[in-house]
Amino acid sequence: MSTIVPASLDIRGIRLLNLAMDEALAAIDAALAAGQPTRISFVNADCVNIAAVNAAYREALATTDWVFIDGIGMRIAGRIMHQPVRDNVNGTDLFPRLCQSLEQQGKRLFLYGAQPGVAAAAAGWALARFPALQIAGTLHGYQPAGAEAETIDAIRASRADVVLVALGAPAQETWIARNLEKTGATVAIGVGGLFDYYSGRIPRAPLWMRRLGLEWLFRLIQEPRRLWRRYVVGNAVFLSRIGIDWLRARIKGSRPDKLVPRRTS
Ligand code: UDP
């Protein structure tokens, strides 16, 4: 039996590319080969909540070249809105495969963001597995106010092809929107807490929890005081917003999936 899977989704006004992980990686390779400046973000349920109240983030996402669909919340939203999600394309799973691909292509990677020492430790993780990977540089994400020009100069001087920006949403998306071209890099990707995981600063959920879509629960248990609002309140707010959109679509008498269909078997 075949299902119609849209090539892109619209969840709460955010246009998301409905790609499988392999396709996302191939698209990044193609952008690098063509030297095509490309801004990439991952959007999960928490990001949708931030976008609902932050106009600068909405604007940055609207001009982001590729927004990938991250997490179980988005999968549930897609199902409710009759827009099936193909894959969970998140930065944490993409990172090792991206490193491998950059190593093979001889492209240079810069890691910008997270607490002092964390980006360098994540680079160390990557080099231990991909020894020929070219790390153009690392820089922590707590630079003094007004130091943006110095940060851009450092990335430009490093001749990076790909910059991973780990400042959290929405700061990383607005940073990339302002600065990708100035850095001289081809691809910039907002990656949230990715360096925290690969540096070992924060443990990642075991595979069985990730497979069940429970990574958020694992993170909540690790840092309940910081994250309870994001996950406990946030998930409920997210689902009620999706529920309202579903109701609106029902009342209008049409499904919201007016986007280009893709047929898969
Ligand atoms: N961060 C930063 N500079 C800041 C604020 C945050 O470098 O001014 C980093 C923070 O250290 C963390 C990342 O941004 O590594 C965001 O982490 P969070 O857990 O919010 O990301 P998520 O993966 O949930 O988007």
PDB file of C-alpha atoms and ligand atoms in Angstrom:
ATOM      1  CA  MET A   1       0.000   0.000   0.000  1.00  0.00           C
ATOM      2  CA  SER A   2       1.312   3.478  -0.748  1.00  0.00           C
ATOM      3  CA  THR A   3       0.807   6.691   1.206  1.00  0.00           C
ATOM      4  CA  ILE A   4       0.957  10.252   0.007  1.00  0.00           C
ATOM      5  CA  VAL A   5       3.767  12.012   1.832  1.00  0.00           C
ATOM      6  CA  PRO A   6       4.126  15.752   1.265  1.00  0.00           C
ATOM      7  CA  ALA A   7       7.586  16.994   0.181  1.00  0.00           C
ATOM      8  CA  SER A   8       7.206  19.831   2.620  1.00  0.00           C
ATOM      9  CA  LEU A   9       4.958  20.449   5.599  1.00  0.00           C
ATOM     10  CA  ASP A  10       3.389  23.550   7.018  1.00  0.00           C
ATOM     11  CA  ILE A  11       3.110  23.356  10.789  1.00  0.00           C
ATOM     12  CA  ARG A  12       1.821  26.590  12.334  1.00  0.00           C
ATOM     13  CA  GLY A  13       3.066  28.645   9.395  1.00  0.00           C
ATOM     14  CA  ILE A  14       6.581  27.160   9.404  1.00  0.00           C
ATOM     15  CA  ARG A  15       7.624  25.505   6.155  1.00  0.00           C
ATOM     16  CA  LEU A  16       9.481  22.279   6.893  1.00  0.00           C
ATOM     17  CA  LEU A  17      11.304  20.020   4.445  1.00  0.00           C
ATOM     18  CA  ASN A  18      10.009  16.473   4.727  1.00  0.00           C
ATOM     19  CA  LEU A  19      13.275  14.696   3.995  1.00  0.00           C
ATOM     20  CA  ALA A  20      14.802  11.458   5.204  1.00  0.00           C
ATOM     21  CA  MET A  21      18.166  11.774   6.969  1.00  0.00           C
ATOM     22  CA  ASP A  22      20.069  10.423   3.918  1.00  0.00           C
ATOM     23  CA  GLU A  23      18.433  13.020   1.685  1.00  0.00           C
ATOM     24  CA  ALA A  24      19.249  15.825   4.111  1.00  0.00           C
ATOM     25  CA  LEU A  25      22.912  14.781   4.089  1.00  0.00           C
ATOM     26  CA  ALA A  26      22.944  14.495   0.311  1.00  0.00           C
ATOM     27  CA  ALA A  27      21.420  17.985   0.045  1.00  0.00           C
ATOM     28  CA  ILE A  28      24.178  19.409   2.271  1.00  0.00           C
ATOM     29  CA  ASP A  29      26.837  17.675   0.157  1.00  0.00           C
ATOM     30  CA  ALA A  30      25.283  19.147  -2.984  1.00  0.00           C
ATOM     31  CA  ALA A  31      25.206  22.671  -1.518  1.00  0.00           C
ATOM     32  CA  LEU A  32      28.882  22.341  -0.579  1.00  0.00           C
ATOM     33  CA  ALA A  33      29.844  21.022  -4.003  1.00  0.00           C
ATOM     34  CA  ALA A  34      27.990  23.914  -5.680  1.00  0.00           C
ATOM     35  CA  GLY A  35      29.251  26.528  -3.187  1.00  0.00           C
ATOM     36  CA  GLN A  36      25.614  27.484  -2.630  1.00  0.00           C
ATOM     37  CA  PRO A  37      25.200  29.510   0.606  1.00  0.00           C
ATOM     38  CA  THR A  38      22.681  27.557   2.658  1.00  0.00           C
ATOM     39  CA  ARG A  39      21.136  28.214   6.067  1.00  0.00           C
ATOM     40  CA  ILE A  40      19.788  25.174   7.881  1.00  0.00           C
ATOM     41  CA  SER A  41      17.697  24.781  11.041  1.00  0.00           C
ATOM     42  CA  PHE A  42      15.985  22.000  12.927  1.00  0.00           C
ATOM     43  CA  VAL A  43      12.543  22.698  14.339  1.00  0.00           C
ATOM     44  CA  ASN A  44      11.013  20.711  17.189  1.00  0.00           C
ATOM     45  CA  ALA A  45       7.886  21.299  19.287  1.00  0.00           C
ATOM     46  CA  ASP A  46       9.728  23.725  21.576  1.00  0.00           C
ATOM     47  CA  CYS A  47      10.879  25.756  18.552  1.00  0.00           C
ATOM     48  CA  VAL A  48       7.278  25.995  17.318  1.00  0.00           C
ATOM     49  CA  ASN A  49       6.315  27.394  20.736  1.00  0.00           C
ATOM     50  CA  ILE A  50       9.162  29.934  20.581  1.00  0.00           C
ATOM     51  CA  ALA A  51       8.125  30.958  17.054  1.00  0.00           C
ATOM     52  CA  ALA A  52       4.577  31.609  18.291  1.00  0.00           C
ATOM     53  CA  VAL A  53       5.837  34.424  20.521  1.00  0.00           C
ATOM     54  CA  ASN A  54       9.044  35.601  18.818  1.00  0.00           C
ATOM     55  CA  ALA A  55       8.719  37.533  15.551  1.00  0.00           C
ATOM     56  CA  ALA A  56      12.486  37.706  14.908  1.00  0.00           C
ATOM     57  CA  TYR A  57      12.681  33.900  15.095  1.00  0.00           C
ATOM     58  CA  ARG A  58       9.670  33.513  12.778  1.00  0.00           C
ATOM     59  CA  GLU A  59      11.342  35.848  10.290  1.00  0.00           C
ATOM     60  CA  ALA A  60      14.676  34.024  10.510  1.00  0.00           C
ATOM     61  CA  LEU A  61      12.931  30.675   9.925  1.00  0.00           C
ATOM     62  CA  ALA A  62      10.926  32.082   7.011  1.00  0.00           C
ATOM     63  CA  THR A  63      14.166  32.938   5.205  1.00  0.00           C
ATOM     64  CA  THR A  64      16.059  29.796   6.275  1.00  0.00           C
ATOM     65  CA  ASP A  65      16.784  27.676   3.214  1.00  0.00           C
ATOM     66  CA  TRP A  66      16.067  24.305   4.772  1.00  0.00           C
ATOM     67  CA  VAL A  67      14.160  23.667   7.981  1.00  0.00           C
ATOM     68  CA  PHE A  68      14.302  20.011   9.021  1.00  0.00           C
ATOM     69  CA  ILE A  69      11.715  18.243  11.190  1.00  0.00           C
ATOM     70  CA  ASP A  70      13.022  17.257  14.607  1.00  0.00           C
ATOM     71  CA  GLY A  71      11.389  15.091  17.237  1.00  0.00           C
ATOM     72  CA  ILE A  72       8.340  13.105  18.238  1.00  0.00           C
ATOM     73  CA  GLY A  73       6.178  16.206  18.840  1.00  0.00           C
ATOM     74  CA  MET A  74       6.479  17.184  15.178  1.00  0.00           C
ATOM     75  CA  ARG A  75       5.656  13.630  14.093  1.00  0.00           C
ATOM     76  CA  ILE A  76       2.475  13.719  16.197  1.00  0.00           C
ATOM     77  CA  ALA A  77       1.604  17.176  14.811  1.00  0.00           C
ATOM     78  CA  GLY A  78       2.137  15.915  11.272  1.00  0.00           C
ATOM     79  CA  ARG A  79      -0.177  12.973  11.894  1.00  0.00           C
ATOM     80  CA  ILE A  80      -2.896  15.196  13.376  1.00  0.00           C
ATOM     81  CA  MET A  81      -2.626  17.604  10.440  1.00  0.00           C
ATOM     82  CA  HIS A  82      -2.654  14.766   7.863  1.00  0.00           C
ATOM     83  CA  GLN A  83       0.914  15.593   6.825  1.00  0.00           C
ATOM     84  CA  PRO A  84       2.942  12.430   7.540  1.00  0.00           C
ATOM     85  CA  VAL A  85       6.526  13.082   8.647  1.00  0.00           C
ATOM     86  CA  ARG A  86       9.130  10.866   6.958  1.00  0.00           C
ATOM     87  CA  ASP A  87      11.989  11.000   9.421  1.00  0.00           C
ATOM     88  CA  ASN A  88      13.328  12.553  12.595  1.00  0.00           C
ATOM     89  CA  VAL A  89      16.087  14.729  11.099  1.00  0.00           C
ATOM     90  CA  ASN A  90      17.840  16.153  14.147  1.00  0.00           C
ATOM     91  CA  GLY A  91      21.289  17.645  14.520  1.00  0.00           C
ATOM     92  CA  THR A  92      22.480  15.119  17.055  1.00  0.00           C
ATOM     93  CA  ASP A  93      21.939  12.140  14.766  1.00  0.00           C
ATOM     94  CA  LEU A  94      23.157  14.066  11.729  1.00  0.00           C
ATOM     95  CA  PHE A  95      26.458  15.209  13.285  1.00  0.00           C
ATOM     96  CA  PRO A  96      28.563  11.998  13.004  1.00  0.00           C
ATOM     97  CA  ARG A  97      27.377  11.414   9.461  1.00  0.00           C
ATOM     98  CA  LEU A  98      28.098  15.018   8.521  1.00  0.00           C
ATOM     99  CA  CYS A  99      31.613  14.708   9.994  1.00  0.00           C
ATOM    100  CA  GLN A 100      32.216  11.562   7.962  1.00  0.00           C
ATOM    101  CA  SER A 101      31.024  13.213   4.789  1.00  0.00           C
ATOM    102  CA  LEU A 102      33.105  16.375   5.384  1.00  0.00           C
ATOM    103  CA  GLU A 103      36.142  14.213   6.060  1.00  0.00           C
ATOM    104  CA  GLN A 104      35.645  12.437   2.734  1.00  0.00           C
ATOM    105  CA  GLN A 105      35.152  15.722   0.868  1.00  0.00           C
ATOM    106  CA  GLY A 106      38.057  17.493   2.588  1.00  0.00           C
ATOM    107  CA  LYS A 107      35.733  20.291   3.755  1.00  0.00           C
ATOM    108  CA  ARG A 108      36.461  22.399   6.815  1.00  0.00           C
ATOM    109  CA  LEU A 109      34.205  22.471   9.880  1.00  0.00           C
ATOM    110  CA  PHE A 110      33.909  25.254  12.486  1.00  0.00           C
ATOM    111  CA  LEU A 111      32.096  24.708  15.814  1.00  0.00           C
ATOM    112  CA  TYR A 112      30.740  27.883  17.383  1.00  0.00           C
ATOM    113  CA  GLY A 113      28.727  27.965  20.614  1.00  0.00           C
ATOM    114  CA  ALA A 114      28.135  26.328  24.033  1.00  0.00           C
ATOM    115  CA  GLN A 115      30.092  26.919  27.228  1.00  0.00           C
ATOM    116  CA  PRO A 116      33.870  27.441  27.151  1.00  0.00           C
ATOM    117  CA  GLY A 117      35.675  24.211  26.270  1.00  0.00           C
ATOM    118  CA  VAL A 118      32.545  22.379  25.102  1.00  0.00           C
ATOM    119  CA  ALA A 119      32.881  23.054  21.334  1.00  0.00           C
ATOM    120  CA  ALA A 120      36.561  22.072  21.511  1.00  0.00           C
ATOM    121  CA  ALA A 121      35.647  18.838  23.338  1.00  0.00           C
ATOM    122  CA  ALA A 122      32.982  18.056  20.697  1.00  0.00           C
ATOM    123  CA  ALA A 123      35.624  18.667  18.014  1.00  0.00           C
ATOM    124  CA  GLY A 124      37.850  16.230  19.922  1.00  0.00           C
ATOM    125  CA  TRP A 125      35.090  13.614  19.785  1.00  0.00           C
ATOM    126  CA  ALA A 126      34.785  14.105  16.020  1.00  0.00           C
ATOM    127  CA  LEU A 127      38.550  13.911  15.440  1.00  0.00           C
ATOM    128  CA  ALA A 128      38.830  10.694  17.465  1.00  0.00           C
ATOM    129  CA  ARG A 129      36.375   9.056  15.036  1.00  0.00           C
ATOM    130  CA  PHE A 130      37.207  10.903  11.831  1.00  0.00           C
ATOM    131  CA  PRO A 131      40.941  11.650  12.111  1.00  0.00           C
ATOM    132  CA  ALA A 132      41.213  13.286   8.689  1.00  0.00           C
ATOM    133  CA  LEU A 133      38.332  15.687   9.376  1.00  0.00           C
ATOM    134  CA  GLN A 134      39.528  19.272   9.066  1.00  0.00           C
ATOM    135  CA  ILE A 135      38.433  21.258  12.109  1.00  0.00           C
ATOM    136  CA  ALA A 136      38.749  24.883  10.994  1.00  0.00           C
ATOM    137  CA  GLY A 137      38.270  26.156  14.554  1.00  0.00           C
ATOM    138  CA  THR A 138      36.112  26.286  17.663  1.00  0.00           C
ATOM    139  CA  LEU A 139      34.767  29.202  19.684  1.00  0.00           C
ATOM    140  CA  HIS A 140      32.542  29.213  22.757  1.00  0.00           C
ATOM    141  CA  GLY A 141      29.121  30.850  22.679  1.00  0.00           C
ATOM    142  CA  TYR A 142      29.489  33.307  25.542  1.00  0.00           C
ATOM    143  CA  GLN A 143      31.479  36.011  23.781  1.00  0.00           C
ATOM    144  CA  PRO A 144      31.212  39.494  25.286  1.00  0.00           C
ATOM    145  CA  ALA A 145      28.393  41.727  24.001  1.00  0.00           C
ATOM    146  CA  GLY A 146      29.567  43.608  20.939  1.00  0.00           C
ATOM    147  CA  ALA A 147      32.064  40.917  19.892  1.00  0.00           C
ATOM    148  CA  GLU A 148      30.048  39.672  16.922  1.00  0.00           C
ATOM    149  CA  ALA A 149      32.448  41.221  14.388  1.00  0.00           C
ATOM    150  CA  GLU A 150      35.405  39.429  16.037  1.00  0.00           C
ATOM    151  CA  THR A 151      33.509  36.126  15.948  1.00  0.00           C
ATOM    152  CA  ILE A 152      32.785  36.582  12.238  1.00  0.00           C
ATOM    153  CA  ASP A 153      36.428  37.509  11.564  1.00  0.00           C
ATOM    154  CA  ALA A 154      37.613  34.373  13.377  1.00  0.00           C
ATOM    155  CA  ILE A 155      35.311  32.143  11.308  1.00  0.00           C
ATOM    156  CA  ARG A 156      36.244  33.915   8.063  1.00  0.00           C
ATOM    157  CA  ALA A 157      39.966  33.597   8.845  1.00  0.00           C
ATOM    158  CA  SER A 158      39.493  29.868   9.525  1.00  0.00           C
ATOM    159  CA  ARG A 159      38.271  29.335   5.901  1.00  0.00           C
ATOM    160  CA  ALA A 160      35.466  27.121   7.201  1.00  0.00           C
ATOM    161  CA  ASP A 161      33.068  25.555   4.702  1.00  0.00           C
ATOM    162  CA  VAL A 162      30.486  24.556   7.323  1.00  0.00           C
ATOM    163  CA  VAL A 163      29.727  26.383  10.584  1.00  0.00           C
ATOM    164  CA  LEU A 164      27.709  24.708  13.309  1.00  0.00           C
ATOM    165  CA  VAL A 165      26.128  27.376  15.514  1.00  0.00           C
ATOM    166  CA  ALA A 166      25.099  26.174  18.988  1.00  0.00           C
ATOM    167  CA  LEU A 167      23.562  29.187  20.719  1.00  0.00           C
ATOM    168  CA  GLY A 168      20.052  27.732  21.219  1.00  0.00           C
ATOM    169  CA  ALA A 169      16.884  28.916  19.460  1.00  0.00           C
ATOM    170  CA  PRO A 170      16.216  31.679  18.497  1.00  0.00           C
ATOM    171  CA  ALA A 171      19.699  33.214  18.937  1.00  0.00           C
ATOM    172  CA  GLN A 172      21.411  30.770  16.582  1.00  0.00           C
ATOM    173  CA  GLU A 173      18.879  31.262  13.779  1.00  0.00           C
ATOM    174  CA  THR A 174      19.005  35.059  13.972  1.00  0.00           C
ATOM    175  CA  TRP A 175      22.835  34.905  14.175  1.00  0.00           C
ATOM    176  CA  ILE A 176      22.997  32.746  11.048  1.00  0.00           C
ATOM    177  CA  ALA A 177      20.520  34.987   9.197  1.00  0.00           C
ATOM    178  CA  ARG A 178      22.679  38.045   9.937  1.00  0.00           C
ATOM    179  CA  ASN A 179      26.068  36.490   9.414  1.00  0.00           C
ATOM    180  CA  LEU A 180      26.375  33.448   7.144  1.00  0.00           C
ATOM    181  CA  GLU A 181      27.476  35.487   4.148  1.00  0.00           C
ATOM    182  CA  LYS A 182      29.950  37.521   6.220  1.00  0.00           C
ATOM    183  CA  THR A 183      31.661  34.356   7.491  1.00  0.00           C
ATOM    184  CA  GLY A 184      32.503  33.202   3.954  1.00  0.00           C
ATOM    185  CA  ALA A 185      31.270  29.696   4.827  1.00  0.00           C
ATOM    186  CA  THR A 186      28.904  27.878   2.475  1.00  0.00           C
ATOM    187  CA  VAL A 187      26.650  26.144   5.004  1.00  0.00           C
ATOM    188  CA  ALA A 188      25.576  27.217   8.498  1.00  0.00           C
ATOM    189  CA  ILE A 189      23.491  24.959  10.713  1.00  0.00           C
ATOM    190  CA  GLY A 190      21.809  25.858  14.022  1.00  0.00           C
ATOM    191  CA  VAL A 191      22.404  22.882  16.296  1.00  0.00           C
ATOM    192  CA  GLY A 192      21.150  23.766  19.818  1.00  0.00           C
ATOM    193  CA  GLY A 193      22.674  21.633  22.555  1.00  0.00           C
ATOM    194  CA  LEU A 194      24.569  19.308  20.189  1.00  0.00           C
ATOM    195  CA  PHE A 195      28.076  20.135  21.475  1.00  0.00           C
ATOM    196  CA  ASP A 196      26.912  19.442  25.037  1.00  0.00           C
ATOM    197  CA  TYR A 197      26.129  15.858  24.048  1.00  0.00           C
ATOM    198  CA  TYR A 198      29.250  15.143  21.999  1.00  0.00           C
ATOM    199  CA  SER A 199      31.548  16.750  24.550  1.00  0.00           C
ATOM    200  CA  GLY A 200      30.011  14.429  27.161  1.00  0.00           C
ATOM    201  CA  ARG A 201      28.855  17.433  29.246  1.00  0.00           C
ATOM    202  CA  ILE A 202      25.259  16.181  29.077  1.00  0.00           C
ATOM    203  CA  PRO A 203      24.568  12.452  28.584  1.00  0.00           C
ATOM    204  CA  ARG A 204      22.328  11.542  25.680  1.00  0.00           C
ATOM    205  CA  ALA A 205      19.234   9.381  26.135  1.00  0.00           C
ATOM    206  CA  PRO A 206      19.799   5.632  25.611  1.00  0.00           C
ATOM    207  CA  LEU A 207      18.849   4.330  22.186  1.00  0.00           C
ATOM    208  CA  TRP A 208      15.675   2.582  23.420  1.00  0.00           C
ATOM    209  CA  MET A 209      14.338   5.907  24.781  1.00  0.00           C
ATOM    210  CA  ARG A 210      15.227   7.727  21.553  1.00  0.00           C
ATOM    211  CA  ARG A 211      13.479   4.993  19.536  1.00  0.00           C
ATOM    212  CA  LEU A 212      10.344   5.486  21.624  1.00  0.00           C
ATOM    213  CA  GLY A 213      10.518   9.263  21.081  1.00  0.00           C
ATOM    214  CA  LEU A 214      11.284   9.830  24.766  1.00  0.00           C
ATOM    215  CA  GLU A 215      14.509  11.840  24.453  1.00  0.00           C
ATOM    216  CA  TRP A 216      12.668  14.866  25.896  1.00  0.00           C
ATOM    217  CA  LEU A 217      11.749  12.827  29.011  1.00  0.00           C
ATOM    218  CA  PHE A 218      15.371  11.818  29.515  1.00  0.00           C
ATOM    219  CA  ARG A 219      16.484  15.451  29.235  1.00  0.00           C
ATOM    220  CA  LEU A 220      13.735  16.494  31.649  1.00  0.00           C
ATOM    221  CA  ILE A 221      14.970  13.964  34.210  1.00  0.00           C
ATOM    222  CA  GLN A 222      18.556  15.255  33.790  1.00  0.00           C
ATOM    223  CA  GLU A 223      17.696  18.942  34.260  1.00  0.00           C
ATOM    224  CA  PRO A 224      14.151  19.164  35.709  1.00  0.00           C
ATOM    225  CA  ARG A 225      14.463  22.676  37.131  1.00  0.00           C
ATOM    226  CA  ARG A 226      15.603  24.188  33.819  1.00  0.00           C
ATOM    227  CA  LEU A 227      13.477  22.093  31.500  1.00  0.00           C
ATOM    228  CA  TRP A 228      10.110  21.413  33.186  1.00  0.00           C
ATOM    229  CA  ARG A 229       8.591  24.534  31.679  1.00  0.00           C
ATOM    230  CA  ARG A 230       9.933  23.708  28.212  1.00  0.00           C
ATOM    231  CA  TYR A 231       8.719  20.109  28.209  1.00  0.00           C
ATOM    232  CA  VAL A 232       5.814  19.715  30.651  1.00  0.00           C
ATOM    233  CA  VAL A 233       4.127  23.048  29.965  1.00  0.00           C
ATOM    234  CA  GLY A 234       5.590  23.360  26.456  1.00  0.00           C
ATOM    235  CA  ASN A 235       4.355  19.983  25.160  1.00  0.00           C
ATOM    236  CA  ALA A 236       0.821  20.725  26.401  1.00  0.00           C
ATOM    237  CA  VAL A 237       0.857  24.198  24.831  1.00  0.00           C
ATOM    238  CA  PHE A 238       2.219  22.777  21.570  1.00  0.00           C
ATOM    239  CA  LEU A 239      -0.431  20.050  21.366  1.00  0.00           C
ATOM    240  CA  SER A 240      -3.236  22.477  22.162  1.00  0.00           C
ATOM    241  CA  ARG A 241      -2.017  24.815  19.404  1.00  0.00           C
ATOM    242  CA  ILE A 242      -1.963  21.920  16.941  1.00  0.00           C
ATOM    243  CA  GLY A 243      -5.411  20.877  18.169  1.00  0.00           C
ATOM    244  CA  ILE A 244      -6.741  24.375  17.487  1.00  0.00           C
ATOM    245  CA  ASP A 245      -5.251  24.316  13.962  1.00  0.00           C
ATOM    246  CA  TRP A 246      -6.860  20.918  13.387  1.00  0.00           C
ATOM    247  CA  LEU A 247     -10.230  22.258  14.526  1.00  0.00           C
ATOM    248  CA  ARG A 248      -9.871  25.327  12.307  1.00  0.00           C
ATOM    249  CA  ALA A 249      -9.078  23.127   9.319  1.00  0.00           C
ATOM    250  CA  ARG A 250     -12.118  20.928  10.097  1.00  0.00           C
ATOM    251  CA  ILE A 251     -14.375  23.959  10.418  1.00  0.00           C
ATOM    252  CA  LYS A 252     -13.106  25.280   7.072  1.00  0.00           C
ATOM    253  CA  GLY A 253     -13.924  21.825   5.728  1.00  0.00           C
ATOM    254  CA  SER A 254     -10.520  21.270   4.179  1.00  0.00           C
ATOM    255  CA  ARG A 255      -7.343  19.517   5.120  1.00  0.00           C
ATOM    256  CA  PRO A 256      -4.366  21.837   5.554  1.00  0.00           C
ATOM    257  CA  ASP A 257      -2.092  19.786   3.277  1.00  0.00           C
ATOM    258  CA  LYS A 258      -2.072  21.819   0.090  1.00  0.00           C
ATOM    259  CA  LEU A 259       1.622  21.151  -0.504  1.00  0.00           C
ATOM    260  CA  VAL A 260       3.350  19.218  -3.256  1.00  0.00           C
ATOM    261  CA  PRO A 261       2.609  15.521  -2.746  1.00  0.00           C
ATOM    262  CA  ARG A 262       5.292  12.849  -2.915  1.00  0.00           C
ATOM    263  CA  ARG A 263       4.348   9.224  -3.337  1.00  0.00           C
ATOM    264  CA  THR A 264       6.328   6.583  -1.481  1.00  0.00           C
ATOM    265  CA  SER A 265       5.694   2.890  -1.152  1.00  0.00           C
TER     266      SER A 265
HETATM  267  N1  UDP B   1      24.398  28.876  24.509  1.00  0.00           N
HETATM  268  C1  UDP B   1      25.472  29.668  24.126  1.00  0.00           C
HETATM  269  N2  UDP B   1      25.420  31.007  24.360  1.00  0.00           N
HETATM  270  C2  UDP B   1      24.357  31.607  24.942  1.00  0.00           C
HETATM  271  C3  UDP B   1      23.235  30.795  25.307  1.00  0.00           C
HETATM  272  C4  UDP B   1      23.295  29.413  25.068  1.00  0.00           C
HETATM  273  O1  UDP B   1      26.445  29.170  23.601  1.00  0.00           O
HETATM  274  O2  UDP B   1      24.383  32.826  25.108  1.00  0.00           O
HETATM  275  C5  UDP B   1      24.467  27.424  24.264  1.00  0.00           C
HETATM  276  C6  UDP B   1      24.288  26.549  25.480  1.00  0.00           C
HETATM  277  O3  UDP B   1      25.524  26.459  26.199  1.00  0.00           O
HETATM  278  C7  UDP B   1      23.865  25.240  24.846  1.00  0.00           C
HETATM  279  C8  UDP B   1      23.120  25.691  23.596  1.00  0.00           C
HETATM  280  O4  UDP B   1      23.389  27.072  23.443  1.00  0.00           O
HETATM  281  O5  UDP B   1      25.006  24.499  24.448  1.00  0.00           O
HETATM  282  C9  UDP B   1      21.604  25.571  23.660  1.00  0.00           C
HETATM  283  O6  UDP B   1      21.215  24.551  24.438  1.00  0.00           O
HETATM  284  P1  UDP B   1      19.722  24.098  24.600  1.00  0.00           P
HETATM  285  O7  UDP B   1      19.725  22.973  25.550  1.00  0.00           O
HETATM  286  O8  UDP B   1      18.839  25.258  24.873  1.00  0.00           O
HETATM  287  O9  UDP B   1      19.470  23.622  23.124  1.00  0.00           O
HETATM  288  P2  UDP B   1      18.413  22.694  22.443  1.00  0.00           P
HETATM  289  O10 UDP B   1      19.190  21.539  21.918  1.00  0.00           O
HETATM  290  O11 UDP B   1      17.381  22.324  23.434  1.00  0.00           O
HETATM  291  O12 UDP B   1      17.927  23.608  21.357  1.00  0.00           O
END
